[in-house]
Amino acid sequence: MIPNVENIELNKGHSFYVGTYSAKYFERSWHYHNEFELLLITKGYGTRVVGDNSSLFAVGDLVLIGGNVPHAWFSDPIFFEPDNNEHCESVYIQFDRSIFGTRFSGLPEMKVIQNLLNKAKYGLRFTPNNLDVEIVNLICDFPNYQGIDRLIYLIKVLDLFQKGNYEPIVSQDYFDSIFVTKSNRIKKVHEYIMNNYMADVSVQNAAKLAEMNVSSFCRFFKKVTHKTFSQFVKETRIDFAQQLLINTNLSSNQIGFECGYSSVAYFNQCFKKISGVSPLEYRANYKKI
């Protein structure tokens, strides 16, 4: 599992991206991007991770995620078994808020959608109601839409979403303290950590990206995130280790190396300090759920 900052490239003649995913299992890619993402699970089940929230998902799971919020879908372990014949599918729409334009987005009729997009910074999970069949059908048909229909139906889907029942996914503390921040310096540092957590992560390199000396950077980082730089890196690595323990059959020693620890003993020590249990206990406790 390699986290990354995803750059979305639009097809010629399109203002936003519509994609479908179909494979034996979801790729477990922990990533984020500037664009909003509306994603519907059409086949498969497992664990959805958005920001600091980890929840089970199944067919019909629909979420709207704001820009720059890390997210990933982890298939249930059964999908990795050689004799399993099931597979996973999803339909997703990725768009920038600017596609609606300044004047159009400011129209009174668009106010409810603008409010929805403002709330999407926390990630929103749609809960089924009497509108769920219509919104699901529209999203499933999205890959077939062409021309102006794509934009019209995107507005329609967002309108149905805001008329339905939905709830935030990401906690206020997570949003305020770490990932979704107005600070471009923190964003650059976050990208550096997310792309290099498997190797050496240097506070010197992070400070250079933030265009600060090390001591000033450390004070700045702690003020914004309420954590020291080294603690943040440790928690990031352990977070990925937890996901690998849940979603793969790799040994805990292998997972420690995958997450940037050269010493098994030190990995176990850090994991227990942050998680409260050993890696093996963590995996065993998850299987009991």
Short mmCIF file of N, CA, C and O in Angstrom, two decimals, residues 218-282:
data_model
loop_
_atom_site.label_atom_id
_atom_site.label_comp_id
_atom_site.label_asym_id
_atom_site.label_seq_id
_atom_site.Cartn_x
_atom_site.Cartn_y
_atom_site.Cartn_z
N CYS A 218 9.59 23.18 13.45
CA CYS A 218 9.07 22.30 14.51
C CYS A 218 8.03 23.02 15.36
O CYS A 218 7.00 22.44 15.72
N ARG A 219 8.30 24.28 15.68
CA ARG A 219 7.32 25.06 16.46
C ARG A 219 6.05 25.28 15.65
O ARG A 219 4.93 25.15 16.17
N PHE A 220 6.23 25.63 14.37
CA PHE A 220 5.09 25.86 13.49
C PHE A 220 4.25 24.60 13.33
O PHE A 220 3.01 24.64 13.43
N PHE A 221 4.90 23.46 13.10
CA PHE A 221 4.19 22.20 12.87
C PHE A 221 3.38 21.81 14.09
O PHE A 221 2.22 21.40 13.98
N LYS A 222 3.97 21.95 15.26
CA LYS A 222 3.26 21.57 16.48
C LYS A 222 2.08 22.50 16.74
O LYS A 222 1.02 22.07 17.22
N LYS A 223 2.24 23.77 16.42
CA LYS A 223 1.15 24.73 16.64
C LYS A 223 -0.05 24.38 15.76
O LYS A 223 -1.21 24.46 16.19
N VAL A 224 0.22 23.96 14.52
CA VAL A 224 -0.87 23.67 13.58
C VAL A 224 -1.49 22.31 13.83
O VAL A 224 -2.72 22.16 13.80
N THR A 225 -0.67 21.29 14.09
CA THR A 225 -1.18 19.92 14.20
C THR A 225 -1.37 19.45 15.64
O THR A 225 -1.98 18.40 15.87
N HIS A 226 -0.83 20.19 16.59
CA HIS A 226 -0.86 19.79 18.01
C HIS A 226 -0.06 18.51 18.25
O HIS A 226 -0.30 17.80 19.23
N LYS A 227 0.88 18.22 17.35
CA LYS A 227 1.75 17.05 17.51
C LYS A 227 3.15 17.45 17.07
O LYS A 227 3.32 18.34 16.22
N THR A 228 4.15 16.77 17.64
CA THR A 228 5.50 16.98 17.13
C THR A 228 5.61 16.31 15.77
O THR A 228 4.81 15.43 15.42
N PHE A 229 6.60 16.72 14.98
CA PHE A 229 6.78 16.14 13.65
C PHE A 229 7.02 14.64 13.74
O PHE A 229 6.43 13.85 13.00
N SER A 230 7.90 14.23 14.67
CA SER A 230 8.23 12.80 14.79
C SER A 230 7.01 11.99 15.23
O SER A 230 6.79 10.87 14.74
N GLN A 231 6.17 12.55 16.11
CA GLN A 231 4.96 11.85 16.54
C GLN A 231 3.98 11.70 15.38
O GLN A 231 3.36 10.65 15.21
N PHE A 232 3.86 12.74 14.58
CA PHE A 232 2.96 12.68 13.44
C PHE A 232 3.40 11.59 12.45
O PHE A 232 2.58 10.83 11.93
N VAL A 233 4.70 11.52 12.20
CA VAL A 233 5.23 10.50 11.28
C VAL A 233 4.97 9.10 11.84
O VAL A 233 4.54 8.19 11.13
N LYS A 234 5.20 8.93 13.15
CA LYS A 234 4.95 7.63 13.78
C LYS A 234 3.49 7.23 13.65
O LYS A 234 3.17 6.08 13.32
N GLU A 235 2.59 8.16 13.93
CA GLU A 235 1.16 7.85 13.87
C GLU A 235 0.72 7.55 12.44
O GLU A 235 -0.15 6.69 12.22
N THR A 236 1.31 8.23 11.47
CA THR A 236 1.00 7.95 10.07
C THR A 236 1.43 6.53 9.72
O THR A 236 0.67 5.76 9.09
N ARG A 237 2.63 6.16 10.11
CA ARG A 237 3.12 4.80 9.82
C ARG A 237 2.29 3.73 10.51
O ARG A 237 1.95 2.70 9.91
N ILE A 238 1.95 3.97 11.76
CA ILE A 238 1.15 2.98 12.50
C ILE A 238 -0.26 2.88 11.92
O ILE A 238 -0.85 1.80 11.89
N ASP A 239 -0.79 3.99 11.45
CA ASP A 239 -2.11 3.97 10.82
C ASP A 239 -2.10 3.04 9.61
O ASP A 239 -3.01 2.24 9.42
N PHE A 240 -1.07 3.14 8.77
CA PHE A 240 -0.97 2.26 7.62
C PHE A 240 -0.72 0.82 8.05
O PHE A 240 -1.22 -0.12 7.43
N ALA A 241 0.04 0.64 9.10
CA ALA A 241 0.29 -0.71 9.61
C ALA A 241 -1.03 -1.36 10.06
O ALA A 241 -1.27 -2.55 9.80
N GLN A 242 -1.88 -0.58 10.71
CA GLN A 242 -3.18 -1.11 11.14
C GLN A 242 -4.00 -1.58 9.95
O GLN A 242 -4.63 -2.64 9.99
N GLN A 243 -3.99 -0.79 8.87
CA GLN A 243 -4.76 -1.17 7.69
C GLN A 243 -4.19 -2.43 7.04
O GLN A 243 -4.95 -3.29 6.55
N LEU A 244 -2.89 -2.58 7.02
CA LEU A 244 -2.28 -3.78 6.45
C LEU A 244 -2.58 -5.01 7.31
O LEU A 244 -2.79 -6.11 6.79
N LEU A 245 -2.61 -4.83 8.62
CA LEU A 245 -2.94 -5.95 9.51
C LEU A 245 -4.37 -6.43 9.28
O LEU A 245 -4.66 -7.63 9.32
N ILE A 246 -5.26 -5.49 8.99
CA ILE A 246 -6.67 -5.82 8.78
C ILE A 246 -6.91 -6.42 7.41
O ILE A 246 -7.65 -7.38 7.26
N ASN A 247 -6.23 -5.87 6.41
CA ASN A 247 -6.60 -6.18 5.03
C ASN A 247 -5.63 -7.07 4.26
O ASN A 247 -5.87 -7.34 3.08
N THR A 248 -4.55 -7.52 4.90
CA THR A 248 -3.64 -8.44 4.22
C THR A 248 -3.26 -9.58 5.17
O THR A 248 -3.57 -9.54 6.36
N ASN A 249 -2.59 -10.56 4.61
CA ASN A 249 -2.09 -11.68 5.41
C ASN A 249 -0.59 -11.57 5.66
O ASN A 249 0.05 -12.55 6.06
N LEU A 250 -0.02 -10.39 5.41
CA LEU A 250 1.40 -10.19 5.68
C LEU A 250 1.69 -10.38 7.16
O LEU A 250 0.86 -10.05 8.01
N SER A 251 2.86 -10.90 7.47
CA SER A 251 3.24 -11.04 8.87
C SER A 251 3.48 -9.67 9.47
O SER A 251 3.72 -8.69 8.75
N SER A 252 3.39 -9.57 10.79
CA SER A 252 3.60 -8.27 11.44
C SER A 252 5.01 -7.76 11.19
O SER A 252 5.23 -6.54 11.07
N ASN A 253 6.00 -8.66 11.08
CA ASN A 253 7.36 -8.24 10.79
C ASN A 253 7.45 -7.60 9.40
O ASN A 253 8.08 -6.56 9.22
N GLN A 254 6.80 -8.25 8.41
CA GLN A 254 6.79 -7.69 7.05
C GLN A 254 6.11 -6.33 7.02
O GLN A 254 6.58 -5.40 6.35
N ILE A 255 5.04 -6.20 7.76
CA ILE A 255 4.29 -4.94 7.80
C ILE A 255 5.14 -3.83 8.40
O ILE A 255 5.12 -2.69 7.94
N GLY A 256 5.90 -4.17 9.43
CA GLY A 256 6.79 -3.19 10.03
C GLY A 256 7.77 -2.64 9.01
O GLY A 256 7.97 -1.42 8.91
N PHE A 257 8.36 -3.52 8.21
CA PHE A 257 9.30 -3.08 7.17
C PHE A 257 8.57 -2.27 6.09
O PHE A 257 9.09 -1.27 5.59
N GLU A 258 7.35 -2.70 5.74
CA GLU A 258 6.56 -1.98 4.72
C GLU A 258 6.26 -0.55 5.16
O GLU A 258 6.12 0.34 4.33
N CYS A 259 6.17 -0.35 6.46
CA CYS A 259 5.80 0.97 6.99
C CYS A 259 7.00 1.78 7.45
O CYS A 259 6.85 2.76 8.19
N GLY A 260 8.19 1.39 7.03
CA GLY A 260 9.36 2.21 7.26
C GLY A 260 10.18 1.91 8.49
O GLY A 260 11.08 2.67 8.84
N TYR A 261 9.89 0.78 9.17
CA TYR A 261 10.65 0.42 10.37
C TYR A 261 11.69 -0.64 10.03
O TYR A 261 11.36 -1.71 9.51
N SER A 262 12.95 -0.35 10.31
CA SER A 262 14.03 -1.31 10.05
C SER A 262 14.22 -2.27 11.21
O SER A 262 14.85 -3.31 11.07
N SER A 263 13.66 -1.91 12.37
CA SER A 263 13.77 -2.75 13.56
C SER A 263 12.39 -3.28 13.95
O SER A 263 11.46 -2.50 14.17
N VAL A 264 12.28 -4.60 14.03
CA VAL A 264 11.02 -5.23 14.42
C VAL A 264 10.65 -4.82 15.85
O VAL A 264 9.48 -4.51 16.14
N ALA A 265 11.64 -4.83 16.73
CA ALA A 265 11.38 -4.50 18.14
C ALA A 265 10.87 -3.07 18.27
O ALA A 265 9.93 -2.79 19.03
N TYR A 266 11.47 -2.15 17.51
CA TYR A 266 11.04 -0.75 17.59
C TYR A 266 9.64 -0.58 17.00
O TYR A 266 8.82 0.20 17.53
N PHE A 267 9.34 -1.30 15.92
CA PHE A 267 8.00 -1.25 15.34
C PHE A 267 6.97 -1.73 16.36
O PHE A 267 5.93 -1.08 16.56
N ASN A 268 7.23 -2.85 17.00
CA ASN A 268 6.30 -3.39 18.00
C ASN A 268 6.10 -2.41 19.16
O ASN A 268 5.00 -2.23 19.66
N GLN A 269 7.21 -1.77 19.55
CA GLN A 269 7.15 -0.80 20.66
C GLN A 269 6.29 0.40 20.28
O GLN A 269 5.41 0.82 21.05
N CYS A 270 6.51 0.95 19.07
CA CYS A 270 5.73 2.11 18.62
C CYS A 270 4.26 1.74 18.42
O CYS A 270 3.37 2.51 18.78
N PHE A 271 4.04 0.56 17.86
CA PHE A 271 2.66 0.13 17.60
C PHE A 271 1.88 0.01 18.91
O PHE A 271 0.75 0.50 19.01
N LYS A 272 2.46 -0.62 19.90
CA LYS A 272 1.76 -0.81 21.17
C LYS A 272 1.54 0.52 21.89
O LYS A 272 0.47 0.72 22.51
N LYS A 273 2.50 1.42 21.78
CA LYS A 273 2.36 2.70 22.45
C LYS A 273 1.20 3.51 21.86
O LYS A 273 0.45 4.17 22.59
N ILE A 274 1.03 3.43 20.54
CA ILE A 274 -0.02 4.21 19.87
C ILE A 274 -1.35 3.48 19.86
O ILE A 274 -2.41 4.08 20.09
N SER A 275 -1.33 2.17 19.63
CA SER A 275 -2.57 1.39 19.50
C SER A 275 -3.04 0.78 20.80
O SER A 275 -4.21 0.38 20.91
N GLY A 276 -2.16 0.66 21.78
CA GLY A 276 -2.54 0.07 23.06
C GLY A 276 -2.39 -1.43 23.13
O GLY A 276 -2.50 -2.03 24.20
N VAL A 277 -2.15 -2.06 21.96
CA VAL A 277 -1.97 -3.51 21.89
C VAL A 277 -0.86 -3.80 20.89
O VAL A 277 -0.44 -2.93 20.13
N SER A 278 -0.38 -5.03 20.90
CA SER A 278 0.64 -5.44 19.94
C SER A 278 0.02 -5.61 18.55
O SER A 278 -1.21 -5.73 18.43
N PRO A 279 0.83 -5.66 17.48
CA PRO A 279 0.28 -5.89 16.15
C PRO A 279 -0.55 -7.17 16.05
O PRO A 279 -1.63 -7.17 15.45
N LEU A 280 -0.08 -8.24 16.63
CA LEU A 280 -0.81 -9.51 16.57
C LEU A 280 -2.13 -9.43 17.33
O LEU A 280 -3.15 -9.98 16.90
N GLU A 281 -2.12 -8.74 18.47
CA GLU A 281 -3.35 -8.57 19.25
C GLU A 281 -4.34 -7.70 18.47
O GLU A 281 -5.55 -7.96 18.48
N TYR A 282 -3.82 -6.69 17.79
CA TYR A 282 -4.68 -5.81 17.00
C TYR A 282 -5.39 -6.60 15.91
O TYR A 282 -6.60 -6.47 15.71
#
